Amino acid sequence: MDFSRLDTPFYLYDTDLLRQTLRQLTAAADRHGNIHIHYAVKANANPKVLRVIRESGIGIDCVSGGEIQAALDAGFPASSIVFAGVGKSDREIRLGLHHDIFCFNVESIPELEVINELAGEMGRTANVCLRINPNVDAHTHANITTGLAENKFGIALEDMERLIALARQLDHIRWRGLHFHVGSQITDMSVFSTLSDRINEIQDRLDAAGLHMDIINVGGGLGIDYDDPAGHPIPDFDAYFAAYAQHLRLRKGQEVHVELGRSIVGQCGSLITRVLYVKQGAVKQFAICDAGMTDLIRPALYDAHHHIDNITATGAVLLSDAPAAVGRMERYDVVGPICESSDVFDKDVLLPVVRRGDILALRSAGAYGEIMASRYNCRPFALPYTTDELRKEC
Ligand SMILES: *Cc1c(COP(=O)(O)O)cnc(C)c1O
């Protein structure tokens, strides 16, 4: 493909890979029974991406009013929307009530009371799951760990019965069950079995108290392979669902809900950037790109690693393209143009010799990439293209 007519940087979304991922996801869920999938839209809310996801028929998980609006605009039915977040504003709660969304995942007593009050004013009843903080270590980066007692998310286990009692007593609340989400980029399946064990203990406790629920929402968090995206373009959804199927003891009629973000969209996106300069530093060789932390903040924010390909050298634009043989390799610090020392994509990366004008692809940029972009340094937002659009353009 000839990119010379396109401005760089840009996001490239491989919609074929996305469709394949969605097919494998829904097939794996079907094999494991009564599982309802909600796509966590905070990973990527690009309308072109949302349209493909909506066509697969799965539901959606929102953490703000803006996300609820984006989901509705993309054609997701309100009856498939779950809404979490520690700080829901009155306006956001009213939006959810107005559209009669499937469920509010409630994170505190004051929030529960406000939802009850607003629902009363609007003559509605809100379906509610209580988000419990199960104090389970997700064994992932501290900035994306959410299920430890010290984190701001969810309701403490000690307060659970008191909150359920309160929820059952409020006139405009219908208590449906419990919600959990312990973190993101989880690659150790034992985290999900540990969470299942904790949920089983909780269910035993609630059974003893005569409290029955029909929804158990286990959240998201399944990780992707950032080191070898071409080798593992689609996560092992079967192993993920098996961890729950083997460990979670469900009661009769209970539905399991999951909220996956990264594992659905992560591998389908690449950030495509042009090398502006190759600079020989005192101790390093730098490949200076026209993309920076404003387009992909994960390396700066989470110490994240993104695989980088010199696609001018390999000719492999998509993960599924076979790379051509390459010549000499050298090491580079691949950096952006932003005036911040943390604006580094990766250090000492071995790449086929890089020249000014070469095009690099930062892989696995489909999740928490474009959606976290900023205009710092007054930079314009990079444009998104799907593979179909690119084939037409180039
Ligand atoms: C972020 C988030 C998710 C999705 O997390 P992934 O790691 O992208 O799967 C699911 N549920 C809630 C409540 C979230 O905040």
XYZ file of C-alpha atoms and ligand atoms in Angstrom:
409
model
C 0.000 0.000 0.000
C 1.179 3.508 -0.778
C 0.583 5.853 2.140
C 2.065 8.941 0.480
C -1.355 10.544 -0.019
C -2.322 10.157 3.633
C -1.336 12.466 6.443
C 0.419 10.703 9.267
C 0.033 9.773 12.013
C -3.256 7.879 11.689
C -5.010 4.982 13.376
C -5.623 1.949 11.217
C -8.440 -0.400 12.257
C -8.428 -3.881 10.737
C -12.170 -4.522 10.578
C -11.655 -8.060 9.214
C -9.671 -8.952 12.331
C -12.274 -7.229 14.513
C -15.087 -9.270 12.923
C -13.100 -12.481 13.334
C -12.417 -11.615 16.986
C -16.115 -10.983 17.600
C -17.062 -14.285 15.931
C -14.620 -16.223 18.125
C -15.805 -14.345 21.211
C -19.501 -15.032 20.678
C -18.854 -18.664 19.683
C -16.796 -19.218 22.861
C -19.517 -17.590 24.994
C -22.168 -19.812 23.378
C -20.130 -22.914 24.220
C -20.079 -21.909 27.878
C -23.772 -21.262 28.372
C -25.740 -18.369 29.703
C -23.224 -15.530 29.173
C -24.151 -11.966 28.260
C -21.328 -9.896 26.763
C -21.103 -6.103 27.062
C -18.382 -4.311 25.118
C -16.561 -1.822 27.404
C -16.813 1.231 25.170
C -14.159 3.158 27.068
C -11.522 1.066 25.242
C -12.476 2.543 21.867
C -15.556 4.602 20.986
C -14.732 5.234 17.340
C -18.100 5.138 15.489
C -16.673 2.935 12.707
C -15.462 0.423 15.285
C -18.716 0.627 17.265
C -20.757 -0.125 14.151
C -18.883 -3.403 13.583
C -19.254 -4.381 17.237
C -22.962 -3.562 17.247
C -23.471 -5.806 14.212
C -22.184 -8.747 16.260
C -25.193 -8.361 18.572
C -23.340 -7.989 21.878
C -24.324 -5.376 24.473
C -22.367 -2.449 25.844
C -20.746 -1.273 29.080
C -20.526 2.467 29.762
C -18.779 4.518 32.441
C -20.164 7.979 31.585
C -23.134 9.759 30.064
C -21.016 10.547 26.999
C -20.448 6.839 26.504
C -24.174 6.100 26.875
C -24.825 8.676 24.153
C -22.078 7.201 21.921
C -23.586 3.731 22.394
C -27.098 4.917 21.531
C -25.782 6.869 18.510
C -24.084 3.698 17.276
C -27.404 1.854 17.494
C -26.895 -0.230 20.623
C -30.267 -0.815 22.292
C -30.624 0.857 25.713
C -31.712 -2.542 27.031
C -28.125 -3.775 26.478
C -26.407 -0.926 28.376
C -24.798 -1.422 31.779
C -23.516 1.738 33.462
C -20.663 1.736 36.026
C -18.467 4.481 37.498
C -17.700 5.872 40.958
C -18.814 9.406 40.128
C -22.044 9.390 38.156
C -23.466 12.931 37.907
C -27.186 13.656 38.276
C -27.339 14.482 34.579
C -25.744 11.128 33.657
C -28.091 9.200 35.952
C -31.106 10.980 34.444
C -29.856 10.103 30.952
C -29.680 6.431 31.923
C -33.123 6.522 33.538
C -34.626 8.399 30.595
C -33.480 5.679 28.190
C -34.335 2.905 30.650
C -30.916 1.263 30.423
C -30.507 -2.363 31.424
C -28.621 -1.808 34.696
C -26.790 0.693 36.891
C -23.689 -0.773 38.509
C -23.725 1.191 41.764
C -20.540 1.942 43.679
C -21.663 3.662 46.931
C -24.558 4.319 49.352
C -24.941 8.002 48.405
C -25.081 7.036 44.720
C -27.777 4.437 45.434
C -29.844 7.066 47.262
C -29.471 9.624 44.465
C -30.523 7.091 41.806
C -33.571 6.207 43.913
C -34.503 9.857 44.316
C -34.062 10.790 40.636
C -35.902 7.642 39.509
C -38.765 8.614 41.832
C -38.939 12.112 40.324
C -39.026 10.613 36.825
C -41.536 7.894 37.687
C -39.034 5.147 36.880
C -37.522 2.121 38.549
C -33.787 1.553 38.173
C -32.319 -1.920 37.796
C -29.269 -2.033 40.030
C -26.295 -4.296 40.571
C -24.013 -3.409 43.460
C -20.351 -3.221 42.517
C -18.438 -5.097 45.186
C -14.733 -4.602 45.748
C -13.695 -8.233 46.307
C -10.100 -7.449 47.356
C -8.620 -9.697 44.632
C -5.161 -8.858 43.262
C -5.264 -8.729 39.455
C -1.454 -9.057 39.152
C -1.315 -6.257 36.609
C 0.080 -2.685 36.539
C -0.874 -0.645 39.663
C -2.599 2.008 37.524
C -5.019 -0.579 36.093
C -5.701 -2.532 39.306
C -9.225 -1.828 40.560
C -10.254 -4.670 42.881
C -7.996 -4.148 45.892
C -9.408 -2.834 49.172
C -7.284 0.323 48.786
C -8.797 1.217 45.353
C -11.568 3.790 44.982
C -13.885 1.392 43.134
C -16.828 -0.565 44.465
C -18.413 -1.259 47.833
C -16.428 -2.848 50.661
C -17.326 -6.489 51.420
C -18.156 -5.521 55.023
C -20.899 -3.164 53.813
C -22.467 -5.559 51.301
C -25.436 -6.928 53.281
C -26.279 -3.481 54.629
C -26.365 -2.074 51.087
C -28.438 -4.919 49.686
C -30.931 -4.422 52.525
C -31.055 -0.709 51.735
C -31.434 -1.335 47.983
C -34.332 -3.724 48.610
C -36.082 -1.179 50.756
C -35.888 1.747 48.304
C -39.071 2.201 46.233
C -37.471 3.068 42.895
C -34.632 0.546 42.944
C -34.874 -3.039 41.744
C -31.867 -4.970 43.120
C -30.755 -7.499 40.472
C -27.355 -8.721 41.625
C -23.670 -8.036 42.020
C -20.960 -6.560 39.819
C -17.185 -6.983 39.989
C -14.241 -5.692 37.943
C -10.793 -6.308 39.368
C -8.480 -4.806 36.749
C -7.285 -4.754 33.183
C -4.675 -6.512 30.992
C -5.013 -9.693 33.060
C -3.135 -12.568 31.415
C -3.074 -14.985 34.350
C -6.371 -16.935 34.186
C -6.025 -17.855 37.871
C -7.091 -14.275 38.688
C -10.515 -15.101 37.213
C -10.715 -18.391 39.129
C -9.779 -16.570 42.354
C -12.493 -14.022 41.645
C -14.951 -16.913 41.069
C -13.993 -18.457 44.433
C -14.577 -15.114 46.141
C -17.970 -14.767 44.426
C -18.899 -18.283 45.600
C -18.125 -17.327 49.211
C -20.214 -14.183 48.791
C -23.128 -16.179 47.359
C -22.985 -18.607 50.289
C -23.123 -15.640 52.657
C -26.112 -14.155 50.805
C -27.925 -17.517 50.640
C -27.614 -17.757 54.406
C -29.181 -14.308 54.651
C -32.004 -15.357 52.265
C -30.901 -12.936 49.537
C -31.255 -14.235 46.003
C -29.918 -12.492 42.902
C -30.301 -13.213 39.209
C -27.274 -11.358 37.781
C -23.591 -11.908 38.418
C -21.501 -9.465 36.413
C -17.813 -10.403 36.568
C -16.547 -7.314 34.675
C -13.769 -7.437 32.091
C -10.007 -7.364 32.151
C -8.893 -10.140 29.796
C -5.456 -9.164 28.462
C -3.875 -9.344 25.015
C -0.390 -10.277 23.794
C 1.438 -6.969 23.333
C 4.770 -8.743 22.744
C 3.655 -10.936 19.855
C 0.479 -9.481 18.326
C 0.970 -11.230 14.966
C 1.348 -14.579 16.772
C -1.731 -13.977 18.953
C -4.052 -11.598 17.136
C -7.113 -13.039 18.928
C -7.170 -13.698 22.687
C -7.996 -17.134 24.062
C -11.650 -16.486 24.897
C -12.242 -20.195 25.538
C -9.681 -20.282 28.363
C -11.228 -17.104 29.800
C -14.795 -18.435 29.848
C -13.548 -21.837 31.062
C -12.026 -20.178 34.170
C -15.508 -18.993 35.124
C -17.361 -22.097 33.914
C -15.119 -24.332 36.017
C -15.082 -22.236 39.186
C -18.224 -20.159 39.455
C -21.031 -22.006 41.264
C -24.195 -20.546 39.779
C -27.634 -20.852 41.317
C -30.657 -21.786 39.218
C -31.607 -19.152 36.647
C -28.583 -16.925 37.213
C -27.120 -14.981 34.292
C -23.401 -14.264 33.973
C -22.494 -10.907 32.431
C -18.995 -9.966 31.248
C -17.648 -6.573 30.165
C -14.704 -6.921 27.806
C -12.915 -3.968 26.225
C -9.250 -4.424 25.415
C -9.533 -8.071 24.366
C -12.130 -7.181 21.702
C -10.520 -4.143 20.055
C -6.859 -4.085 21.157
C -5.228 -6.086 18.385
C -7.300 -4.690 15.531
C -5.707 -1.229 15.789
C -2.288 0.059 14.738
C -0.948 3.573 15.063
C 0.770 4.384 11.784
C 3.532 6.971 11.973
C 6.229 8.421 9.752
C 9.846 8.751 10.858
C 10.807 12.415 10.674
C 14.451 12.112 11.651
C 17.005 9.536 12.629
C 19.270 11.203 15.154
C 22.566 9.943 16.535
C 22.702 10.916 20.215
C 25.728 10.663 22.508
C 24.792 7.144 23.639
C 21.611 6.364 21.701
C 20.187 6.317 18.238
C 16.718 7.882 18.034
C 13.955 7.286 15.525
C 11.878 10.454 15.906
C 8.279 9.910 14.777
C 5.421 12.225 13.914
C 3.178 10.325 16.392
C 3.644 10.899 20.100
C 2.161 10.334 23.522
C -0.780 12.515 22.491
C -1.806 9.757 20.052
C -0.897 6.761 22.247
C -0.287 7.505 25.907
C -0.030 3.936 27.221
C 3.796 3.692 27.243
C 4.055 6.991 29.187
C 1.129 6.262 31.523
C 1.387 2.520 32.215
C 4.966 1.652 31.150
C 3.193 -0.292 28.427
C 5.045 -2.061 25.642
C 3.771 -1.887 22.059
C 5.374 -3.997 19.361
C 6.784 -1.797 16.573
C 7.209 -2.810 12.921
C 9.051 -0.904 10.212
C 6.440 -1.563 7.552
C 8.405 0.256 4.863
C 11.042 -2.455 5.300
C 8.750 -5.456 5.803
C 5.831 -4.497 3.561
C 3.518 -6.061 6.163
C 0.873 -3.430 6.865
C -1.561 -5.694 8.738
C -0.797 -8.309 11.387
C -1.956 -10.963 8.931
C 0.411 -9.816 6.129
C 3.549 -11.924 5.658
C 6.664 -9.787 6.178
C 9.294 -9.666 3.429
C 12.893 -10.589 4.228
C 14.700 -7.636 5.760
C 18.348 -6.600 5.736
C 20.471 -5.177 8.526
C 18.888 -4.488 11.920
C 19.817 -1.724 14.350
C 18.663 -0.520 17.763
C 16.625 2.650 18.209
C 14.813 4.544 20.901
C 11.519 5.207 19.154
C 10.265 8.596 20.347
C 7.638 11.220 19.570
C 7.916 14.986 19.016
C 6.185 16.095 22.252
C 8.075 18.261 24.740
C 8.033 15.657 27.514
C 10.800 13.230 28.409
C 8.181 10.503 28.869
C 7.243 10.808 25.176
C 9.053 7.582 24.350
C 7.293 4.633 22.688
C 10.072 2.143 23.403
C 13.801 1.950 24.048
C 16.532 -0.076 22.301
C 14.086 -1.563 19.793
C 15.696 -3.780 17.164
C 14.351 -2.674 13.769
C 15.324 -3.071 10.121
C 17.494 0.019 9.448
C 15.257 3.077 9.753
C 15.487 6.012 7.357
C 13.760 9.379 7.244
C 10.306 8.867 5.704
C 9.940 5.219 6.753
C 6.530 4.204 8.052
C 6.331 2.457 11.415
C 3.325 0.632 12.877
C 2.766 0.609 16.625
C 0.714 -2.535 17.125
C -2.052 -3.380 19.596
C -3.187 0.250 19.634
C -6.909 -0.473 19.176
C -7.684 -0.229 22.901
C -6.985 2.847 25.045
C -5.255 4.518 22.078
C -7.355 6.934 20.041
C -9.852 7.361 22.898
C -7.127 8.639 25.269
C -5.674 11.069 22.717
C -5.071 14.653 23.779
C -4.363 17.943 22.057
C -1.298 18.696 24.179
C 1.205 20.879 22.297
C -1.825 22.063 20.208
C -1.545 18.957 18.079
C -4.438 17.980 15.826
C -6.094 14.618 16.502
C -4.842 11.804 14.272
C -7.540 10.512 11.910
C -8.917 6.971 12.015
C -9.113 4.735 8.930
C -10.538 1.272 8.536
C -8.819 -1.234 6.295
C -11.670 -0.893 3.769
C -11.179 2.866 3.559
C -7.435 2.477 3.230
C -7.763 0.047 0.337
C -9.851 2.665 -1.455
C -7.444 5.513 -0.682
C -4.133 3.805 -1.449
C -12.560 -0.668 31.981
C -13.680 -1.500 32.435
C -13.951 -2.697 31.787
C -13.150 -3.235 30.629
O -11.835 -3.535 30.945
P -10.908 -4.269 29.854
O -9.670 -4.541 30.609
O -10.693 -3.325 28.732
O -11.607 -5.517 29.430
C -15.031 -3.442 32.236
N -15.806 -3.018 33.257
C -15.572 -1.853 33.899
C -16.463 -1.452 34.997
C -14.508 -1.054 33.503
O -14.279 0.084 34.158
